[in-house]
Structure formats: structure tokens, C-alpha cells
XYZ file of C-alpha atoms in Angstrom:
671
model
C 116.625 65.454 138.867
C 120.141 64.917 137.758
C 121.747 63.908 140.738
C 119.443 61.047 139.826
C 120.620 60.572 136.330
C 123.731 60.155 137.255
C 123.673 57.091 140.003
C 121.090 55.602 136.726
C 123.661 55.659 134.769
C 125.859 53.422 137.722
C 123.940 51.322 137.715
C 124.466 50.569 133.687
C 127.827 50.087 134.445
C 127.081 48.013 136.547
C 126.710 44.222 134.707
C 122.342 44.321 133.722
C 120.015 42.175 135.982
C 117.696 39.875 134.169
C 115.004 40.932 135.317
C 110.852 40.389 135.657
C 107.701 40.739 136.005
C 104.222 39.478 135.876
C 104.966 35.918 133.907
C 107.484 35.270 135.635
C 109.600 33.932 137.954
C 113.112 35.796 139.195
C 116.202 34.862 136.806
C 119.770 34.019 137.853
C 122.246 36.560 138.061
C 124.898 35.437 136.028
C 128.632 35.689 135.570
C 131.671 33.905 134.294
C 131.377 31.614 130.811
C 127.551 31.451 131.305
C 126.614 35.153 131.780
C 128.876 36.084 128.273
C 127.480 32.628 125.938
C 124.027 33.988 127.277
C 125.219 37.675 126.140
C 126.404 36.627 123.221
C 122.414 34.825 122.500
C 120.497 37.834 122.869
C 121.825 39.975 121.456
C 121.815 37.623 118.457
C 118.327 36.810 118.610
C 117.747 40.784 118.753
C 119.483 41.502 115.868
C 117.893 38.246 113.933
C 114.477 40.123 115.140
C 115.111 43.218 114.173
C 116.549 41.749 110.165
C 113.116 40.450 109.832
C 111.481 43.682 110.104
C 113.829 44.743 107.524
C 114.838 41.473 105.182
C 112.447 39.165 106.455
C 113.764 35.428 105.821
C 112.843 34.693 102.193
C 111.374 31.061 104.059
C 108.320 32.666 105.529
C 107.873 32.869 109.293
C 107.772 29.959 110.938
C 111.487 28.861 109.529
C 112.232 32.406 111.282
C 109.833 30.893 114.482
C 111.697 28.230 114.156
C 115.215 29.466 113.960
C 114.582 32.698 116.895
C 113.019 29.600 119.345
C 115.845 28.509 118.993
C 118.189 31.034 120.162
C 115.546 31.546 122.540
C 114.851 28.388 124.619
C 118.480 27.249 125.198
C 118.550 30.712 127.218
C 115.824 29.708 129.123
C 117.751 26.950 130.699
C 121.138 28.978 131.469
C 119.461 32.385 132.868
C 116.119 30.838 135.139
C 116.960 27.960 137.698
C 115.267 24.585 138.058
C 113.384 25.509 141.622
C 115.183 21.744 142.706
C 117.387 22.590 145.399
C 119.608 19.518 144.290
C 119.973 20.939 141.217
C 120.951 24.357 141.107
C 124.036 26.717 141.589
C 124.264 29.959 143.058
C 123.470 31.780 140.434
C 125.323 29.245 137.523
C 124.598 27.181 135.298
C 125.223 22.952 136.790
C 126.107 20.435 134.761
C 121.629 19.403 133.619
C 121.131 22.637 132.989
C 124.017 23.002 130.009
C 122.506 19.430 128.940
C 119.493 20.859 128.064
C 119.884 24.298 126.261
C 122.424 21.786 124.237
C 119.840 19.506 123.331
C 117.051 22.361 123.133
C 119.596 23.513 120.786
C 120.043 20.277 118.478
C 116.503 19.828 118.665
C 114.798 22.901 117.668
C 117.024 23.681 114.292
C 116.726 19.800 113.911
C 114.081 21.638 111.010
C 116.193 23.364 109.358
C 118.598 21.272 110.016
C 120.141 20.124 106.242
C 121.070 16.347 105.970
C 119.839 13.671 106.981
C 119.346 12.086 110.515
C 117.849 8.349 109.341
C 115.152 8.248 107.755
C 113.732 11.257 108.777
C 116.250 15.079 108.352
C 116.527 16.818 105.390
C 116.150 20.416 106.144
C 113.121 22.865 105.771
C 111.573 21.463 102.414
C 111.520 18.087 104.074
C 110.287 18.710 106.747
C 107.095 20.929 106.213
C 106.431 18.062 102.484
C 105.972 15.376 105.816
C 103.384 17.097 107.257
C 100.932 15.213 108.614
C 102.824 11.627 107.987
C 105.874 12.559 110.274
C 107.922 10.146 110.315
C 110.064 8.130 113.600
C 112.647 10.859 114.385
C 110.190 13.726 113.622
C 107.965 12.622 116.936
C 111.627 11.294 118.305
C 112.244 14.718 117.753
C 108.811 16.545 118.742
C 108.654 15.217 121.927
C 112.050 15.948 122.917
C 110.690 19.763 122.415
C 107.342 19.364 123.829
C 109.285 18.272 127.552
C 111.569 21.121 127.024
C 109.867 23.641 126.240
C 107.117 22.976 129.198
C 110.358 22.594 131.671
C 110.472 25.601 130.151
C 107.635 27.366 131.139
C 108.083 25.501 134.150
C 111.001 26.803 135.522
C 110.176 31.092 134.240
C 106.160 31.096 135.739
C 105.962 27.805 137.402
C 104.312 24.406 137.348
C 100.758 26.161 136.427
C 100.905 26.211 132.846
C 102.443 22.916 132.456
C 100.395 20.706 134.038
C 97.005 22.975 131.884
C 99.392 22.058 128.796
C 99.510 18.267 130.358
C 96.085 18.592 130.863
C 94.900 19.320 126.931
C 97.350 16.887 126.122
C 95.560 14.232 127.940
C 92.031 15.433 125.846
C 93.762 15.470 123.140
C 95.138 11.148 123.405
C 91.916 9.762 125.424
C 89.092 11.953 124.547
C 87.935 9.417 121.620
C 88.209 6.885 124.811
C 84.884 9.083 126.009
C 80.766 8.405 125.349
C 80.251 8.872 121.700
C 76.779 10.383 122.880
C 79.247 13.936 125.117
C 79.759 16.782 123.724
C 83.257 17.182 124.443
C 83.802 13.355 122.646
C 85.904 13.449 119.727
C 86.854 11.490 116.985
C 90.222 10.934 118.562
C 94.339 11.566 118.302
C 97.292 8.567 118.598
C 100.593 10.188 119.751
C 101.592 10.962 115.891
C 98.908 12.957 115.482
C 99.821 14.769 118.177
C 103.087 15.859 117.693
C 102.548 16.251 114.325
C 100.178 19.168 115.654
C 102.790 20.583 117.769
C 105.861 20.757 115.823
C 104.849 21.084 112.729
C 101.773 22.649 111.808
C 100.897 26.639 112.203
C 98.395 26.625 115.604
C 101.351 24.431 117.664
C 104.509 25.554 118.277
C 104.718 28.621 115.775
C 102.027 29.327 115.801
C 100.233 33.165 116.400
C 101.111 33.202 120.718
C 105.009 32.683 119.540
C 105.194 34.420 116.016
C 103.457 37.471 118.525
C 106.898 36.825 121.013
C 108.548 36.691 118.398
C 107.286 39.992 116.089
C 106.214 42.466 118.705
C 107.470 41.640 121.928
C 110.378 40.831 121.989
C 111.274 44.275 119.736
C 108.633 46.207 122.654
C 110.823 44.710 125.591
C 113.640 46.104 123.860
C 112.597 49.630 123.241
C 111.636 49.522 126.698
C 115.160 48.207 127.918
C 116.616 51.481 125.824
C 114.128 53.873 126.766
C 115.665 53.048 130.598
C 118.984 53.159 129.652
C 118.868 56.371 128.540
C 116.184 57.440 132.024
C 113.324 57.592 130.431
C 111.567 56.069 132.523
C 113.327 57.671 135.785
C 111.998 61.064 134.370
C 108.111 59.375 133.606
C 107.889 59.313 137.498
C 110.507 62.542 138.327
C 108.122 64.354 136.261
C 104.944 62.603 137.984
C 106.296 63.446 141.770
C 107.257 67.253 140.799
C 103.531 68.185 139.242
C 101.720 67.739 142.859
C 102.537 69.805 144.960
C 100.882 70.515 149.207
C 97.407 69.248 148.278
C 96.172 66.176 150.714
C 96.132 64.107 147.677
C 99.261 64.954 145.800
C 101.158 62.022 147.220
C 97.631 59.603 145.058
C 97.156 61.656 142.027
C 101.601 60.849 142.236
C 101.194 57.719 142.463
C 98.535 57.654 140.250
C 100.601 59.491 138.039
C 103.884 57.203 137.629
C 102.092 54.149 136.711
C 99.985 55.468 134.076
C 102.812 57.719 132.413
C 105.874 54.501 133.821
C 103.184 51.266 132.032
C 102.677 52.855 129.183
C 106.528 52.066 127.924
C 106.088 48.862 131.270
C 103.822 46.551 129.182
C 103.885 44.758 133.057
C 101.676 45.013 135.652
C 103.795 44.063 138.968
C 107.121 45.569 137.158
C 105.421 48.394 137.358
C 103.425 48.306 140.417
C 107.043 47.830 142.510
C 108.995 50.408 140.242
C 106.565 52.990 141.102
C 106.002 52.113 145.015
C 109.874 52.365 145.289
C 109.696 55.762 144.932
C 106.489 56.946 145.943
C 105.865 54.894 148.858
C 107.603 56.829 151.326
C 105.792 60.252 150.277
C 102.414 57.763 150.950
C 103.165 56.901 153.958
C 103.935 60.885 155.005
C 100.594 61.528 153.281
C 98.561 58.768 156.480
C 98.321 56.590 154.065
C 97.839 52.911 155.650
C 100.250 50.710 154.002
C 97.434 47.876 152.492
C 95.419 51.204 151.580
C 99.313 52.149 149.656
C 99.203 48.679 148.672
C 96.309 48.843 147.025
C 97.210 51.839 145.485
C 100.494 51.259 143.374
C 99.121 47.489 142.381
C 95.480 49.047 140.667
C 98.288 51.174 139.252
C 100.406 49.053 137.777
C 97.801 47.333 136.260
C 96.493 50.012 134.595
C 100.041 49.157 132.968
C 98.468 46.795 130.740
C 95.772 48.529 129.796
C 97.830 51.816 128.650
C 98.555 52.811 125.386
C 100.346 52.681 123.595
C 102.078 48.918 123.998
C 99.316 48.236 126.337
C 100.063 43.671 127.770
C 101.306 40.640 125.610
C 97.432 39.580 125.057
C 96.655 43.053 122.999
C 98.734 42.141 120.606
C 97.357 38.420 119.659
C 93.773 40.526 119.539
C 95.642 42.020 116.406
C 96.604 39.226 115.232
C 93.272 36.898 116.384
C 90.777 39.378 114.635
C 93.267 40.296 111.691
C 93.539 44.008 112.247
C 96.587 46.571 112.857
C 97.606 47.068 116.139
C 97.086 50.458 116.290
C 92.602 49.614 116.242
C 93.507 48.009 119.120
C 94.696 50.678 120.649
C 92.510 53.361 119.547
C 89.361 50.273 121.265
C 91.258 50.771 124.139
C 91.247 54.242 124.629
C 88.347 55.121 125.361
C 88.558 52.114 128.599
C 91.812 53.727 129.828
C 89.917 56.544 130.896
C 87.521 55.185 132.453
C 89.569 53.033 134.322
C 92.264 55.632 135.772
C 88.976 58.439 136.963
C 87.675 55.583 138.877
C 91.525 54.973 140.706
C 92.051 58.605 140.596
C 88.803 59.710 142.699
C 89.451 56.872 144.863
C 91.897 58.226 146.668
C 90.643 61.890 145.867
C 87.850 61.027 148.379
C 90.861 58.347 150.238
C 92.182 61.870 151.036
C 89.420 62.572 152.889
C 88.210 59.858 154.239
C 91.995 59.287 155.780
C 92.516 62.675 156.198
C 95.654 62.570 154.725
C 98.312 65.288 154.484
C 99.914 67.598 152.200
C 103.201 66.520 151.593
C 106.599 68.763 150.114
C 107.954 67.046 147.730
C 111.818 68.610 147.273
C 113.490 68.730 143.887
C 112.838 70.743 140.441
C 109.444 71.391 139.082
C 107.875 69.788 136.975
C 107.861 73.207 134.495
C 110.908 72.823 134.707
C 111.659 69.337 134.281
C 109.886 69.109 131.384
C 111.905 72.043 129.388
C 114.974 69.776 129.917
C 113.879 66.693 129.517
C 110.432 66.888 127.795
C 112.253 64.876 125.100
C 111.363 61.614 126.617
C 108.381 62.081 125.855
C 109.279 62.102 121.707
C 109.441 58.433 121.359
C 105.850 58.359 122.273
C 103.980 60.195 120.269
C 106.459 58.598 117.221
C 105.181 55.701 117.866
C 101.151 56.563 117.429
C 102.233 59.388 114.343
C 103.439 56.443 112.713
C 100.693 54.382 113.310
C 98.851 56.574 112.425
C 99.555 57.314 109.456
C 100.202 53.967 108.119
C 103.499 52.013 109.256
C 103.705 49.159 110.588
C 103.701 48.167 114.624
C 106.836 46.758 114.435
C 108.413 49.742 112.240
C 107.108 51.761 113.707
C 108.974 50.434 117.864
C 111.970 49.942 116.198
C 112.219 53.412 114.445
C 110.837 54.944 118.210
C 114.281 53.066 119.022
C 115.735 53.939 117.368
C 114.972 57.571 118.625
C 114.932 57.152 122.335
C 118.404 55.951 121.669
C 119.554 58.795 120.289
C 117.877 60.551 123.224
C 120.435 58.641 125.057
C 122.875 61.706 124.063
C 120.980 64.918 124.362
C 122.062 64.422 128.294
C 126.069 64.386 129.486
C 125.396 61.212 132.358
C 123.856 59.658 129.674
C 125.317 60.828 126.360
C 129.158 58.752 128.163
C 126.546 55.308 128.969
C 125.244 55.814 125.054
C 129.016 56.000 123.341
C 130.029 52.292 125.695
C 129.874 49.753 122.500
C 129.676 47.684 126.459
C 126.696 48.766 128.075
C 124.982 49.320 123.925
C 125.703 45.481 123.899
C 124.180 44.980 127.709
C 121.069 46.739 127.028
C 120.241 45.595 123.922
C 120.373 41.739 124.730
C 118.515 42.806 128.006
C 115.591 42.826 125.825
C 116.237 40.108 125.142
C 116.156 38.044 128.473
C 113.132 40.096 129.597
C 110.580 38.876 127.079
C 112.639 34.913 127.704
C 109.409 33.887 130.085
C 106.413 35.874 127.500
C 107.972 33.560 124.890
C 107.854 30.319 127.023
C 104.877 31.173 127.903
C 103.581 31.593 124.321
C 105.488 28.660 122.758
C 103.253 26.454 125.398
C 100.211 28.139 124.606
C 100.483 26.567 121.554
C 99.524 23.307 122.770
C 96.650 24.546 123.807
C 96.224 26.776 120.718
C 97.186 22.971 118.962
C 95.229 20.424 121.180
C 91.795 22.884 120.870
C 91.615 23.062 117.155
C 92.393 19.643 116.787
C 89.710 18.848 118.345
C 86.714 21.340 118.423
C 87.035 21.439 122.143
C 86.047 25.707 122.141
C 83.314 25.133 120.210
C 82.125 21.966 122.535
C 82.978 24.236 125.611
C 81.082 27.158 124.142
C 78.508 25.619 123.149
C 77.713 24.080 126.803
C 78.027 27.938 128.126
C 75.002 28.608 126.527
C 73.870 25.599 127.698
C 74.189 25.934 130.737
C 72.634 29.897 130.660
C 69.989 28.920 128.167
C 68.591 26.507 130.989
C 67.339 29.569 132.933
C 65.710 32.204 130.832
C 64.678 31.137 127.090
C 65.303 35.376 126.882
C 68.093 36.578 124.357
C 69.056 39.409 126.887
C 69.178 37.182 129.825
C 71.054 34.591 128.412
C 74.097 36.612 127.331
C 73.362 38.048 130.361
C 74.531 34.653 132.336
C 76.819 34.426 130.069
C 78.215 37.135 130.424
C 78.755 36.142 134.130
C 79.673 32.864 133.970
C 82.409 33.422 131.495
C 83.518 36.819 134.204
C 84.041 34.381 136.440
C 85.776 31.386 134.387
C 88.412 33.790 133.313
C 89.132 35.228 136.576
C 89.121 31.816 138.027
C 91.999 30.558 135.216
C 93.492 34.027 135.990
C 94.393 32.926 138.541
C 96.120 29.612 138.211
C 98.064 30.840 134.577
C 99.683 33.817 133.302
C 97.462 36.681 131.372
C 99.388 35.752 127.738
C 97.288 31.797 129.012
C 94.585 33.175 130.431
C 93.647 35.368 127.275
C 94.324 33.155 124.897
C 92.714 29.738 126.345
C 89.706 32.622 127.427
C 89.596 33.438 123.735
C 89.056 29.110 121.895
C 86.661 28.526 125.109
C 84.150 31.928 125.734
C 84.829 34.208 122.436
C 83.431 30.956 120.709
C 80.361 31.511 122.613
C 80.039 34.799 122.649
C 79.981 34.967 119.085
C 76.970 32.236 118.574
C 75.284 35.237 120.623
C 75.957 37.725 117.980
C 78.203 40.261 120.688
C 80.591 41.279 118.113
C 84.419 40.191 117.409
C 86.071 43.818 118.626
C 83.606 43.675 121.628
C 84.398 39.617 122.613
C 88.477 40.571 122.213
C 88.279 42.877 124.102
C 86.239 41.228 127.352
C 88.642 38.505 127.304
C 91.078 40.845 126.748
C 89.604 43.426 130.130
C 88.958 40.177 132.786
C 92.596 38.141 131.114
C 95.036 41.440 132.729
C 92.434 41.406 136.054
C 93.614 38.860 137.762
C 96.925 41.251 138.208
C 93.883 42.182 141.242
C 91.617 39.366 141.776
C 92.923 38.068 144.719
C 93.420 35.416 146.169
C 96.939 35.816 143.677
C 96.514 39.879 142.848
C 100.676 39.113 142.213
C 100.566 43.118 141.642
C 98.826 43.912 144.049
C 101.736 40.774 146.587
C 105.229 43.281 144.929
C 103.253 46.587 145.657
C 102.218 44.553 149.618
C 105.479 44.004 149.634
C 106.995 47.525 149.127
C 105.073 49.492 151.727
C 104.937 46.408 154.366
C 101.392 45.835 154.306
C 99.554 42.813 155.179
C 99.277 40.861 151.982
C 95.571 40.085 151.276
C 94.219 43.132 152.799
C 95.442 44.989 150.031
C 94.535 42.764 146.908
C 90.928 43.989 148.526
C 91.916 47.375 148.596
C 92.883 47.527 144.717
C 90.672 44.697 143.815
C 88.358 48.378 145.554
C 90.344 50.355 143.064
C 90.333 48.533 139.518
C 86.299 47.702 139.668
C 85.992 50.082 137.075
C 87.709 47.943 135.628
C 85.793 45.378 136.426
C 82.119 46.728 134.775
C 83.289 48.279 131.549
C 84.091 45.268 129.784
C 80.486 43.547 131.154
C 78.689 47.565 129.114
C 81.111 45.607 125.140
C 78.591 42.635 124.850
C 75.935 42.719 127.072
C 74.206 46.491 125.022
C 74.283 47.491 122.170
C 76.050 51.682 122.890
C 78.320 50.041 124.336
C 80.708 48.798 122.014
C 80.286 52.558 121.332
C 83.008 53.369 124.267
C 85.808 50.388 122.622
C 85.494 54.341 119.778
C 83.327 51.677 117.644
C 79.904 53.660 116.191
C 79.282 57.426 115.461
C 80.855 59.870 116.860
C 77.799 61.377 118.836
C 76.976 57.873 120.446
C 81.213 57.405 121.566
C 80.123 60.399 123.599
C 77.603 60.429 125.058
C 78.031 56.797 126.059
C 82.050 58.261 127.172
C 79.967 60.375 129.849
C 77.854 58.258 131.227
C 80.081 55.774 131.831
C 82.033 58.101 133.536
C 79.520 59.314 135.097
C 78.762 55.271 136.356
C 82.261 54.979 137.226
C 81.895 57.878 139.427
C 78.420 57.020 140.537
C 80.561 53.452 141.573
C 83.354 55.655 143.448
C 81.438 57.013 145.905
C 80.189 53.579 147.395
C 82.821 52.292 147.484
C 84.602 54.558 149.019
C 82.063 56.113 151.355
C 82.132 59.520 149.997
C 80.329 61.255 148.086
C 82.445 63.976 145.773
C 81.426 67.819 147.201
C 79.330 67.025 149.664
C 80.068 64.614 151.823
C 80.298 60.896 154.523
C 77.730 59.049 152.302
C 76.046 57.223 155.177
C 75.176 53.489 154.697
C 71.647 53.998 152.295
C 73.342 56.138 149.989
C 76.268 53.831 149.710
C 73.632 51.620 148.201
C 71.689 53.921 146.192
C 74.742 55.846 144.324
C 76.164 51.425 143.449
C 73.063 51.189 142.161
C 72.879 54.166 140.014
C 76.299 53.118 138.240
C 75.605 49.545 138.139
C 72.285 50.845 135.788
C 73.964 53.907 134.635
C 76.606 51.166 133.439
C 73.772 49.273 131.083
C 73.159 53.288 128.583
C 68.880 51.581 128.264
C 66.638 55.062 127.986
C 65.188 53.088 130.621
C 68.446 52.577 133.081
C 69.442 56.419 132.812
C 66.433 57.513 134.729
C 67.069 54.645 136.909
C 70.361 55.750 137.806
C 69.731 58.867 137.096
C 67.113 59.678 140.593
C 68.851 56.790 142.049
C 72.289 59.015 142.279
C 69.946 62.447 142.779
C 68.724 60.749 145.979
C 71.795 58.929 147.297
C 72.948 62.690 147.228
C 69.878 64.388 148.461
C 70.661 61.388 151.356
C 74.396 62.248 152.288
C 73.683 66.131 152.438
C 70.617 65.578 154.619
C 72.903 63.534 156.998
C 75.530 65.790 156.954
C 73.120 69.037 157.792
C 72.148 66.867 160.557
C 75.695 66.208 161.993
C 76.173 69.524 161.459
């Protein structure tokens, strides 16, 4: 462990490299003046975000968002290449990048610039006074901001999300030309109205998505950077490796435990899968896991990072903002689903260890007890976040206090103490926290286009009505209509997640799917968490499955089979969200309801998840390999148990008993 920590401190002494996760493309490795400028800009943004927590700007939150975007948008053009070979230079910005950064800085500061520019400008108050009646200068500047936001999003995430934004813009402009008897037609917006909605309102660029990025995400990425700096992230992985020894399933348990512990501070599925895979793949290989099987396990464990308290993913903060609840409330909703998710993975690991005949692996190094005694203090900052949230401290202040505590804990070890005393390394560490949030900022600013067009045209309600009407065309029964709507919504969200990042997928899904579920009397928390989970699960859904792609790159396995293995491990996560919205007791799985109701639904759901793991793995725990008939019955039993109705519980229990009996008879015949 000491050697590991020493190596990590040596890494900290090298120039920081911008990390990337499931919502971004690789950034440049800058040097020279470009690196210095980006470092200063990101450090300044971090200080601004911290200042806003304790001394909010008197002009209001939108004024802060204007300054925040002016500090981050130009930085994106320097930190990320265009992807066009004739424009990009190796690891340094070209003339076009510098020009775009300068223009971005000017137009982003335009709303707060005190000078008069033609008939526009005049300061922030004057800019707000022109809301709904923008000056031509305002429209021109807003158009440039729109183009730059879409280009920044393209550089960090690819073409798909900017293309989706252009479709929404086209709908806003041309929707008035549609036949008015069509349900999707609207009165129409002229170009000035569109720019006004984007540039000078609370639903466009400076709407809820960017607000979440500027007030929560930056602080949590800064917290993650400090944990990495202090050696906590490596400790979590080392602890998982040391915790399981000498059993045939120890290697798989190590990978899952590492994904959970590292994911609690990562909030990124792909990054967690890759980080854990780099450490645990050699162990999995020695145990006898095929590359595809190991990659699927790593991907599923990594995606759990976006589902695991206390950080969850970006979309969870947006859930809290949209529903106007505290972030700790959303954490409470996620507790039982996270338990079910990792229960399914662990059961699948145990089954695979027996089915594949994996071997015990002797893992050297310090024992888990010694690691906990020596470095267990790294858990204190995580505990501090939870305690502070429970006693009513805001999420922003809680994470700032936890970040400060994590930095202080860096002094508890001699090897990290040297780095913590270095102003240059601390400066770089603070800036790296903002750098890792730049792609999320681009996505959230671009998502403002979608929310603004949805709000101005009423598109969300119209599409929701179409979805419900399509379900009602199949039946008049409310339960059947709800089931069909949920199935259509799940497919739509899965397809949407293939094309756009998780954050954008949730924002679009909530605008379209959310109203449909609410119209069918689904409680808002259940509807929001349903959309959240299916947005996240695109990370393990073929044919994109970014977490599986990253894991396959580590293990050297074939990409598509790795995706299917990841899907198998993550199966409970696809089914449990349906329980939220399809049945009344399903809401108990969000921790909403009487204590006894929460307990019995959790127990039944655990049995259902175990049955599904047995069906997909082909093994009945405690008995042995399951024949096809037993696997089918186990699947039927698991699905019916998750419906949580009394009749379904009886049918499910009978199916599971029958499956166990068939497997037992099969084993006796084989013997």
C-alpha cells in the first residue's frame, strides 16, 4: 500500500491530465501558455463557485450563471480539439480555437457589460428589461452564443446532441407551418422569440441544467479531485482487493466492491469501469474469467456509480431541482434500488464463479483490517456529507465542508502530505476539478435549447398525450394503458440514451415521458426516478454501451459480447424502475410509505432479483445447474414477484418452488 501511495504522489507531481468520462471525448494535454491560461481560468471558476456558496452574488443566480458560462465556455475551445484534422494541432490550440475562445468570452459577458453597444448593452438590468423585446444587437449576440454552445457540445460529446438541439430549434421555428389540426402544431415562433427564450429567460442557456452544473456538479467534481489527490480513491480499490481472499468468487466480488466504493465518489460509469478494470482485470484473468465476462461485470459495476449514493450522477441533481426537493431526499429514494442493483450483480458473480469453474486467487499485500486501521480515515469525508445533509445543511455547503475535510486528511500520510504542502500541486488539483466538469457544462448549456423549445411550444405535453393515446388504442383498462405506456416509455428512453449523454437523455425524457406518466396518476418521484434510471442504463445498452466499450478496451474482449454480458449483470436495474410506476406498492422501493410496507416490498424484490439472476445465469443457488424449464420458471417467478400484487406473489412463489424442484430432480438424475 505504501508503494502504491508513493507512486500516486509521483503521479501528482507530473502535469495534470484532463480526465474524461461517459459524457465527454478526450481533452487535449496542454502545455505552455495555453495550459497556464486554462489552469488560471479553471481555478478562478472554482473559487467563484465556492464564493457563490457562502456569499451569493447580489444580482441573483442568473447573473452568476452568466459569469460562470463566460469562464467555462471559452476554456472548452482551448481544452478540446475540433476533431477536424486540418484545424487541430497536436495538443495545442490553433488560431481558430483562440479566436473562438475570445469571441465566446466577449459574447458571454455581453449581458453584464456596462457599456452601450449600438442600441444594446447597457448592463445587466438593462438587458433584463428588454426581455421579450430584444434589440437587434441582443439577437445577434444571442445567435453567436447559440452557435458557440452547440460547437462546444460537439467538441466534448460528438455530433448527436447538437443535431438533436437543431431539430428542436427547427420545430420551434417551423412548427407554426404545420397543419393546425395536427396535435404537434403550435402558433410558431420567429427567430427573435427563439433567441429571447434561449438568451434572456430562465429556461434557456441559463436554465435549470446549467444552474445544476454551476452550483452542484462543479463542487462535486472538485470533491472527487481532492479525494483522488489525497489517495482516497486508491484506498477504496486497495480495500476491495484485500477484503476478499481465497474463495472462488473472490475476484468477482473484488471487482463489484471496487466499483461500488469508487463509484460513491466518481459519479461516472465509464470512468469507474475503466479505473476498476485496470486494477482488477489481472485478478479476474488469473481466476479464469473470459475477457467478455469480466468486461461485462466491470461495466455493470461501473454503471452502478451513477446509481450509488452519496453522489449519484448529474441527472440526480436535476431531479432534485425539477421536483423542488432536497438532494438528500433523492438520495433516500436511491438507497433501496442501489441495494437491489448490487444484489443482482453479486448473485450473478457467485453463479458465474460456479458455472465457469473459476479458481481462488491468492492476493498479496496488506490485509483489509490493517488497511482500515491505517487509512480508514478516508471514509470520514463521505460520512460527513451524509451527516451534514441529514441535519439540514445544504448539499452545496455539505460537499464544500467534506472537500475541506478530505484535503485535511491528505496530511495524515507522509507521502500525500508533501503534495498537500505544494501550492503548485494544490492549484493544479483545484483546477482539475473544474476541468472534469467542462463537458457537463457544455451538455447542460445545450440542453437549455431543448428545455426552452419544449416550454415555449408545449411540445412535452403534446408528445405525452400522443404516447398515452397510443397506449389507450390497445385497451381502455387503466392498468393495461399504464403498462403499455411504461413499456413504450422504457423503449423510448433506452433508444434516446443510445444517442445522447445521460444528462441530456434525462432532460429530454422528463420533458416528454414525465408528463405522460403524471397524466396516468404516477407519483412525481416515481416518474422522475423511472426516467433517471432508464437514462443511466444507456451506459450498458447495446449497441453503444460506453461503459462496456471502456471495459472491453481494458480486458481485450470483443465489444458486442461484452455489452451483452453487461446487460445480463445489470438486468435488475432495468426491471426495478418499472416496479416504481406500475404498481402502488412499488413506490415503497423508493422509501416512500409505511415502514412495514417498505420492508416487505424490499424483501420480495430481493427474492425477485435473485430469481432473475438464477434465470440469466442458469444456476439455482444451493442446488446447481438449472435446466431450461427451471430457468424459464425462475424468470416467470421473478417477474411476477416484482409486480407486488397478492395474486402475483402466490404465482411467483409457486413458480420458484417448482423451478427449484425441477433443478433438484435434474441434479439427482445426473448423479
